[in-house]
GROMACS .gro file of C-alpha atoms in nm:
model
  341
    1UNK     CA    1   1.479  -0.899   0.495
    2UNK     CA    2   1.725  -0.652   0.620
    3UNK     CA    3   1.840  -0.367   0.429
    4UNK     CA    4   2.177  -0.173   0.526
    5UNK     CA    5   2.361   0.122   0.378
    6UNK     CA    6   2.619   0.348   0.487
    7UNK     CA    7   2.796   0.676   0.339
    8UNK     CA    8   3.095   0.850   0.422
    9UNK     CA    9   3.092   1.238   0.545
   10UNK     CA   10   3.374   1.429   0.346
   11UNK     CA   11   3.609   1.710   0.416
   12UNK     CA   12   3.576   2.032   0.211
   13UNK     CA   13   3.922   2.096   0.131
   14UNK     CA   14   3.874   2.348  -0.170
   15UNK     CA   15   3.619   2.593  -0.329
   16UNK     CA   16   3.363   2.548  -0.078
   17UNK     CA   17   3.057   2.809  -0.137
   18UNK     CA   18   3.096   2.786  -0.518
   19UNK     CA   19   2.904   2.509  -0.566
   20UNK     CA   20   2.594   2.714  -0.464
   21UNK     CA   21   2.312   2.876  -0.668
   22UNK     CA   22   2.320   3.129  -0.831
   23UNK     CA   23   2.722   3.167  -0.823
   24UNK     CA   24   2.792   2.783  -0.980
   25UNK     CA   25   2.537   2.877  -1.261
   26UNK     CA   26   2.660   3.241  -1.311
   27UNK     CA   27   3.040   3.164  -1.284
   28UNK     CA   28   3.103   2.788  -1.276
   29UNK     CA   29   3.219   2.605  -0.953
   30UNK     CA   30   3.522   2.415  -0.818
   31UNK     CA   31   3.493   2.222  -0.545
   32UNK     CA   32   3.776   1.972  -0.400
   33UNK     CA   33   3.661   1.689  -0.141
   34UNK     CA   34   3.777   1.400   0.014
   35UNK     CA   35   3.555   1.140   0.240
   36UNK     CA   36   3.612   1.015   0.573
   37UNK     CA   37   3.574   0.709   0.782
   38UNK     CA   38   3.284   0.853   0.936
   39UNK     CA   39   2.929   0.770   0.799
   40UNK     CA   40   2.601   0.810   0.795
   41UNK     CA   41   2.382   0.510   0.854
   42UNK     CA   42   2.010   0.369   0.757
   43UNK     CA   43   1.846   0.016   0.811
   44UNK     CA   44   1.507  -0.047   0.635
   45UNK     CA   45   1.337  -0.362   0.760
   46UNK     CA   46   0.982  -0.463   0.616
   47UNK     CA   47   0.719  -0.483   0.854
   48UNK     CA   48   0.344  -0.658   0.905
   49UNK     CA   49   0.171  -0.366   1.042
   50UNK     CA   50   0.011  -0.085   0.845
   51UNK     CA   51   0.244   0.159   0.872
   52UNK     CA   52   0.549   0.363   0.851
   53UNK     CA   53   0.823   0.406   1.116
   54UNK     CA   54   1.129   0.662   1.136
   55UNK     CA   55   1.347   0.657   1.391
   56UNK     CA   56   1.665   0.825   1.439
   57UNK     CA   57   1.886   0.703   1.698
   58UNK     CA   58   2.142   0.981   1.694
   59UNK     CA   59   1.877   1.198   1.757
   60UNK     CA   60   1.588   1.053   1.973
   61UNK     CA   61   1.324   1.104   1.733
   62UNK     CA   62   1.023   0.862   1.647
   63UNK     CA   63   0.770   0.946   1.422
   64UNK     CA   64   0.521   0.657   1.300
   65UNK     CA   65   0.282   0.723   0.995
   66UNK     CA   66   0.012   0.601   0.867
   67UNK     CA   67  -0.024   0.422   0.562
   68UNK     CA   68  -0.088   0.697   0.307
   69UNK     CA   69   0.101   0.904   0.052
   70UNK     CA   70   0.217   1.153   0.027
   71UNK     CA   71   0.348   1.205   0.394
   72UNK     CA   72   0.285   1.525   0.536
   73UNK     CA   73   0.579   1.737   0.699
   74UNK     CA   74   0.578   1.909   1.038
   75UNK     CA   75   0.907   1.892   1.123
   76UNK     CA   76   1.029   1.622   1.277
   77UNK     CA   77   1.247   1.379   1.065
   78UNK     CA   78   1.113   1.584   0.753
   79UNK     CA   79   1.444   1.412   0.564
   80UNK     CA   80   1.333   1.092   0.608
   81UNK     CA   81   0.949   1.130   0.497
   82UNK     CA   82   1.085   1.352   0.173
   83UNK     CA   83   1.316   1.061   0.068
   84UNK     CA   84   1.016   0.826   0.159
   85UNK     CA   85   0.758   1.020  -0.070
   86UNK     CA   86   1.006   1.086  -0.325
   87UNK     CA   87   1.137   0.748  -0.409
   88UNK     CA   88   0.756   0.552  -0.368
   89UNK     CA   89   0.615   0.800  -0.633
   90UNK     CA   90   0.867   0.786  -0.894
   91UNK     CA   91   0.942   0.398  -0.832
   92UNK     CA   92   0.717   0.279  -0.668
   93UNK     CA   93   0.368   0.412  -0.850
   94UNK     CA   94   0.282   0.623  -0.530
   95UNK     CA   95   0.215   0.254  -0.372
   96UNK     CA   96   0.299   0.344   0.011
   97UNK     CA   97   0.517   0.067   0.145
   98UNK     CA   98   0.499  -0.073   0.545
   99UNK     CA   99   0.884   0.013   0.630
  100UNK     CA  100   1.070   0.083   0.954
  101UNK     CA  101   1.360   0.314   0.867
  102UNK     CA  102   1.637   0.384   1.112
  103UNK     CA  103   1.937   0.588   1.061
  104UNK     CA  104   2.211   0.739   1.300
  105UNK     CA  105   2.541   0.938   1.207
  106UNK     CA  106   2.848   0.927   1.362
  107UNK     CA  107   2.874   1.343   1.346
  108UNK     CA  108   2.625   1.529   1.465
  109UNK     CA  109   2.378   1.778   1.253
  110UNK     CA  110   2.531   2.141   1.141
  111UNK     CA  111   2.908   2.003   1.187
  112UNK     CA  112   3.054   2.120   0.847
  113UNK     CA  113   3.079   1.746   0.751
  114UNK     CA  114   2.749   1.716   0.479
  115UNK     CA  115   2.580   1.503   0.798
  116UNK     CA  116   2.247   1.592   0.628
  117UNK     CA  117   2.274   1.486   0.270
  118UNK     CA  118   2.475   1.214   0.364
  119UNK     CA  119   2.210   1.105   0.535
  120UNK     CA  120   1.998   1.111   0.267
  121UNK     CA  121   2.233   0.938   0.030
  122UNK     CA  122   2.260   0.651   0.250
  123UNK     CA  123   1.838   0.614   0.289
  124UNK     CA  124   1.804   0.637  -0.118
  125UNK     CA  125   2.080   0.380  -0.156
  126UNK     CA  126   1.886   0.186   0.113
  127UNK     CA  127   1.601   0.208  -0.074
  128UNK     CA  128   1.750   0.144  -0.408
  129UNK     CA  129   1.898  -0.194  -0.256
  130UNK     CA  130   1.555  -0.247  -0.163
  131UNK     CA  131   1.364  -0.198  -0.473
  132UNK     CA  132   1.645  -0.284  -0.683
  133UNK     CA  133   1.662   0.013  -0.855
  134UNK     CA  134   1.943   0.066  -1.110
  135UNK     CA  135   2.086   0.430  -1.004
  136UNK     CA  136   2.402   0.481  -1.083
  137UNK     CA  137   2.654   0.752  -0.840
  138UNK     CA  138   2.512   1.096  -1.076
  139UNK     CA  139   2.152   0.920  -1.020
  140UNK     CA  140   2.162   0.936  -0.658
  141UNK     CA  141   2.349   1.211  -0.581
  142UNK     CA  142   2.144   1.461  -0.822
  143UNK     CA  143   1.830   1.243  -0.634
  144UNK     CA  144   1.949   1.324  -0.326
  145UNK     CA  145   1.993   1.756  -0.415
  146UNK     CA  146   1.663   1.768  -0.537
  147UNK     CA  147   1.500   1.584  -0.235
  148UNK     CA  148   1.670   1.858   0.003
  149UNK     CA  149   1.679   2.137  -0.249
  150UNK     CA  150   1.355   2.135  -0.407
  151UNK     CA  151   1.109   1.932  -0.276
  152UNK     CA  152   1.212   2.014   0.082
  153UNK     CA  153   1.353   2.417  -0.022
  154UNK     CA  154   1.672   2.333   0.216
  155UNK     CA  155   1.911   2.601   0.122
  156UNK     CA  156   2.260   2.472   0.031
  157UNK     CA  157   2.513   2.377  -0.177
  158UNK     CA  158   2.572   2.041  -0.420
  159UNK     CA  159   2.883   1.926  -0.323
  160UNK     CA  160   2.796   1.709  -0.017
  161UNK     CA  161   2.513   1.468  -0.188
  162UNK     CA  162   2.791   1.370  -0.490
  163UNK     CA  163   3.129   1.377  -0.205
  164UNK     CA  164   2.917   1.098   0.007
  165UNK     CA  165   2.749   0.912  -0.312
  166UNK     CA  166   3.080   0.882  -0.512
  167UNK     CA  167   3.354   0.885  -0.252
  168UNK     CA  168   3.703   0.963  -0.249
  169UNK     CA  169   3.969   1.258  -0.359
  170UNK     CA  170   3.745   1.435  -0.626
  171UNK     CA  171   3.699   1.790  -0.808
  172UNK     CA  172   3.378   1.832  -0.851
  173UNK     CA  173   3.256   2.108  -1.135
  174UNK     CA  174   2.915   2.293  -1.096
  175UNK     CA  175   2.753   2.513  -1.389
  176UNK     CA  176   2.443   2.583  -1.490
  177UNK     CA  177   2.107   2.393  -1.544
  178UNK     CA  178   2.218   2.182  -1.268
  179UNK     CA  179   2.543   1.990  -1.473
  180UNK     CA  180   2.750   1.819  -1.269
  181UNK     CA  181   3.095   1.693  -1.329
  182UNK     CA  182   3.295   1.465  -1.079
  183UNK     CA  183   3.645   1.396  -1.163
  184UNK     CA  184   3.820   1.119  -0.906
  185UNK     CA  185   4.165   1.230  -0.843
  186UNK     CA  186   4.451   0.951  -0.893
  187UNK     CA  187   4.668   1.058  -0.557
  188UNK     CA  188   4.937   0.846  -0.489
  189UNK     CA  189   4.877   0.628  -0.135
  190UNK     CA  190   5.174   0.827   0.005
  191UNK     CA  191   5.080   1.197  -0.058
  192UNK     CA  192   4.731   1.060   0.110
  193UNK     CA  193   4.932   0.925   0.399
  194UNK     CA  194   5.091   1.231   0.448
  195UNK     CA  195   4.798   1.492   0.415
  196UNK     CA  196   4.614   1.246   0.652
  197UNK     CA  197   4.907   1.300   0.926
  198UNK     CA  198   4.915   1.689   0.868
  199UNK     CA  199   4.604   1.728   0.932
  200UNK     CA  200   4.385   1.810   1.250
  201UNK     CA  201   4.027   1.754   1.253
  202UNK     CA  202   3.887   1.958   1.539
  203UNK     CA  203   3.514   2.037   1.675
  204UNK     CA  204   3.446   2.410   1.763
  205UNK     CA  205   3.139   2.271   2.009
  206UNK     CA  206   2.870   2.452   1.794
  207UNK     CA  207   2.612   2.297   1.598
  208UNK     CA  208   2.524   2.559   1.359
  209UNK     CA  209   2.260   2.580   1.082
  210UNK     CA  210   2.439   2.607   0.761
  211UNK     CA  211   2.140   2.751   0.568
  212UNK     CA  212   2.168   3.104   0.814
  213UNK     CA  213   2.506   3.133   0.654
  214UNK     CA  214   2.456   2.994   0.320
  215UNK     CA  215   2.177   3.220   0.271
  216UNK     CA  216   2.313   3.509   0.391
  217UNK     CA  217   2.613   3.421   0.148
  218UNK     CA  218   2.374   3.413  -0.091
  219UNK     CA  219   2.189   3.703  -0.091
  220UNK     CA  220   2.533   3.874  -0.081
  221UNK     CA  221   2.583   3.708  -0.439
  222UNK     CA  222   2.215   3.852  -0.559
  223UNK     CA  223   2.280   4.219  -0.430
  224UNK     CA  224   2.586   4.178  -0.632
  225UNK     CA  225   2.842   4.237  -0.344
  226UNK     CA  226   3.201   4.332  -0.483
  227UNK     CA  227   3.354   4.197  -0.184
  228UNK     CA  228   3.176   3.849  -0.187
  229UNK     CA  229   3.210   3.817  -0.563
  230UNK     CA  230   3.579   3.833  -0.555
  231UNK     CA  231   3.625   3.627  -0.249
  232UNK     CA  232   3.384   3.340  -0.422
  233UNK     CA  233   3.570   3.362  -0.729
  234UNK     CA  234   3.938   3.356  -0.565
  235UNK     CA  235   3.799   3.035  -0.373
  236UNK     CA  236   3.735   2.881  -0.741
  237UNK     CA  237   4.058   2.924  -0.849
  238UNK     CA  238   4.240   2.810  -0.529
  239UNK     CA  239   4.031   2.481  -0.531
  240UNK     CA  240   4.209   2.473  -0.886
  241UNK     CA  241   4.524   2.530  -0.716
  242UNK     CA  242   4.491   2.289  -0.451
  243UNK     CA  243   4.414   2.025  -0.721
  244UNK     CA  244   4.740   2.060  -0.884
  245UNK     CA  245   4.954   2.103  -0.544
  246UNK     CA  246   4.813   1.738  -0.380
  247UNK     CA  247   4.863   1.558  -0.717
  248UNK     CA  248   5.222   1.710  -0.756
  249UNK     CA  249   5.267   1.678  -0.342
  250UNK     CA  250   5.353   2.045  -0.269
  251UNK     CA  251   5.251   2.067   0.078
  252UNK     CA  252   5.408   2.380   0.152
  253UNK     CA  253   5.180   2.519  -0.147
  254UNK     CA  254   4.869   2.308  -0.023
  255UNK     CA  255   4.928   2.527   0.340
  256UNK     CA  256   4.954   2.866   0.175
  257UNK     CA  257   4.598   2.767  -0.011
  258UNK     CA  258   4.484   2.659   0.321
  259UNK     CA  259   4.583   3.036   0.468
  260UNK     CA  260   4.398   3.193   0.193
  261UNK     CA  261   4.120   3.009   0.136
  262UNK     CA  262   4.022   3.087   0.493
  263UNK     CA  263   4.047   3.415   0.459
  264UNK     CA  264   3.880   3.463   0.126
  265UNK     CA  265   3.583   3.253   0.252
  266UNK     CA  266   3.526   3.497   0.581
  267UNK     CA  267   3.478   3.734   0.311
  268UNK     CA  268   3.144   3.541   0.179
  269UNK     CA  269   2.950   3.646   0.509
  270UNK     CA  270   2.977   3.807   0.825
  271UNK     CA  271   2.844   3.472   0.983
  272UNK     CA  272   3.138   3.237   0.851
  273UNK     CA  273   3.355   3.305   1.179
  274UNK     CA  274   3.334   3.385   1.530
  275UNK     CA  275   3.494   3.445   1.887
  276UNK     CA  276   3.498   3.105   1.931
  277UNK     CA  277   3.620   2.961   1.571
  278UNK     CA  278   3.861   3.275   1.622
  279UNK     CA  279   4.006   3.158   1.934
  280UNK     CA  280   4.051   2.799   1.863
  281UNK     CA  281   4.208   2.901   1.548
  282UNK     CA  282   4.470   3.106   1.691
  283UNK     CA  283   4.519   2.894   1.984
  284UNK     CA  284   4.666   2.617   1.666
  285UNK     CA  285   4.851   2.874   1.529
  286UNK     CA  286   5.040   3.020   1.831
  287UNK     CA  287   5.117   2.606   1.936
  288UNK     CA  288   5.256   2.563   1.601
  289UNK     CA  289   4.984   2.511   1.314
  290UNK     CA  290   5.078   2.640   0.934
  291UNK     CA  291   4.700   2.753   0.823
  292UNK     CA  292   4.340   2.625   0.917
  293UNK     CA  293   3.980   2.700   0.802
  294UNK     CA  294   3.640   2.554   0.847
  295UNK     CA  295   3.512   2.248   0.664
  296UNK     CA  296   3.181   2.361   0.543
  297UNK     CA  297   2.940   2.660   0.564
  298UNK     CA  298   3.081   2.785   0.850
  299UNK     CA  299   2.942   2.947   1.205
  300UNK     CA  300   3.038   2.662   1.377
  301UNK     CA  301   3.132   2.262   1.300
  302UNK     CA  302   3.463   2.131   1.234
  303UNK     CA  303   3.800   2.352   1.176
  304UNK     CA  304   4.111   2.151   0.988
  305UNK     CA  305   4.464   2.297   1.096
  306UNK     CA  306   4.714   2.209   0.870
  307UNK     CA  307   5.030   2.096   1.075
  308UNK     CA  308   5.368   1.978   1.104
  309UNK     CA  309   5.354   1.562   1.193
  310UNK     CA  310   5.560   1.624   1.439
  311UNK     CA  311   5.410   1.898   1.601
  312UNK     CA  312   5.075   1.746   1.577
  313UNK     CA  313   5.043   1.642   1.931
  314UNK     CA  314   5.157   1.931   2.092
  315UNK     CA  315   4.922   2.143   1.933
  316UNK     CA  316   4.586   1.885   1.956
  317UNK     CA  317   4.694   1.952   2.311
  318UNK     CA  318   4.654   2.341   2.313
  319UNK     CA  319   4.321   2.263   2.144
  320UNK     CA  320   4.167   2.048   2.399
  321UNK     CA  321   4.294   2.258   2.713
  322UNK     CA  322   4.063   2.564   2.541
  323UNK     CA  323   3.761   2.324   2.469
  324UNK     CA  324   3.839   2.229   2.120
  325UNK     CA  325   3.735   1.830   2.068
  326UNK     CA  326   4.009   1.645   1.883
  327UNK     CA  327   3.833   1.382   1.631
  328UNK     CA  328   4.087   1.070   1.469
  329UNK     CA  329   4.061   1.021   1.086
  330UNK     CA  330   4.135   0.861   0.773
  331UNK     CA  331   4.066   0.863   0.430
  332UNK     CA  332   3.830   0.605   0.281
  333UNK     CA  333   3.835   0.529  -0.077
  334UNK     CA  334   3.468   0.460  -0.119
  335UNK     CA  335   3.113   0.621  -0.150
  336UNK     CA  336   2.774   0.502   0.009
  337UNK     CA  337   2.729   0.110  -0.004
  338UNK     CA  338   2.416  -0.175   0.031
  339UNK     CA  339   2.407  -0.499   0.201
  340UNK     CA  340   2.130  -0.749   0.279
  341UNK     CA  341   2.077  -0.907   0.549
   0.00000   0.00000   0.00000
């Protein structure tokens, strides 16, 4: 028996940075996402010998276990042993099981696209299918954020693990004690149609590691920072904003939030831009782009330009010639999903 999963990577269009601790329980967070047709992957096949295999494709790792529990962690393809140890204790009465996992993702790690815990979606949904488990979309998602949050101490925020598990246009709310609210936005296919054309997903070349940036955003929050404060709270209330512009269509609002929203978040931490994000963003703008910012923590990954359809060529163009990488897109309706095989 063959067990397959996938789940989508999303694009942080609003309020990114409020959905971490301790500004969502202080202040509340907004956060507005949307997932993409590219995914994270995971296969768990059953096998006769005594052990435990991980193996990520994407990444050239191989690490092969014993049979014993807990796992220990040293660093390689830590993800996969947490989700391992995690899921056998509480379902599986600490039984270790003789699995091969494999995963791959179709963006690389510390792109601004939740790679990470949509990796770890897909292996607990894997693992679900195989087990049977009945998790519903807040099971798996709040799952996955204490896998990476707690029992590995990732720093980072809670967006990614419900965008990936749930799917979709939604505005996510974050407050205190860990409550979660998703709320799936009813966008008409055209408005999506047309967002999808304006935008320009482009890679800045750097893998970054989001929890540099997230936790010097952080700590900015702690030592009670005037500067970040504001800037964190004007990115809650423009990822408020942005919900009511896409379900009204107001595009020419939706690029002014876009403009903003960049700057505000540069505010968070002196790590959130650089020469190179710098450059590629004003390379869009002098070709012809309304507004940009990064999807994600920042430092590096992906950069969305908001854009005039028929511009759009011109300036993916200007992008490329100055080392930007051009990715194609859509929209996909649904979170993470299970098949057997």
């Amino acid at each position: 028996m063959i067990i397959r999963t996938k789940a989508p990577l999303r694009l942080g269009l609003g309020g990114g940075g409020t959905d971490v601790e301790p500004y969502c329980s202080l202040h509340g967070g907004y956060v507005l996402n949307a997932t993409i047709d590219l995914y994270a992957y995971c296969t768990i096949e059953q096998i006769k010998e005594e052990k435990v295999v991980f193996v990520a494709t994407d990444r050239g790792e191989i690490e092969t276990e014993s049979l014993q529990f807990p796992l220990n962690y040293n660093g390689i393809l830590d993800l996969h042993k947490a989700v391992y140890n995690r899921l056998i204790e509480e379902f599986n009465q600490s039984k270790p099981l003789t699995l091969k996992v494999t995963t791959f993702s179709d963006a690389p790690a510390g792109s601004g696209l939740g790679s990470s815990s949509t990796l770890v979606v897909a292996m607990i949904k894997a693992y679900a299918e195989m087990l049977k488990l009945p998790l519903g979309e807040y099971d798996i998602a709040y799952l996955a954020y204490q896998i990476e949050r707690i029992d590995l101490g990732l720093v980072g925020g809670k967006q990614d693990q419900y965008a990936a598990t749930f799917g979709g246009f939604n505005f996510i709310e974050f407050y205190e004690k860990d409550r979660v609210i998703v709320n799936p936005l009813r966008i008409k296919n055209w408005i999506i149609n047309e967002l999808e054309l304006s935008l320009i997903l482009c890679y800045t070349g750097i893998s970054r590691s989001s929890a540099l940036v997230i936790e010097n955003q952080v700590q900015n929050i702690k030592d009670k920072n005037e500067q970040a404060i504001q800037a964190t709270h004007q990115l809650r209330k423009e990822a408020l904003l942005l919900k009511e512009s896409l379900l009204k269509a107001d595009f020419f609002k939706i690029f002014e939030i876009f403009k903003t929203s960049w700057e505000a978040k540069k505010k968070l931490s002196s790590l959130i831009s650089n020469s190179q994000i710098d450059k590629l963003y004003q390379v869009a703008r002098d070709a012809g782009a309304y507004s940009g910012k990064i999807t994600g923590a920042g430092g590096g990954g992906f950069i969305m330009f908001m854009v005039n359809p028929a511009k759009k060529v011109e300036i993916v163009n200007a992008l490329t010639e100055q080392g930007g990488q051009v990715i194609n897109f859509h929209f996909t309706k649904y979170g993470t999903q299970a098949w057997t095989v």
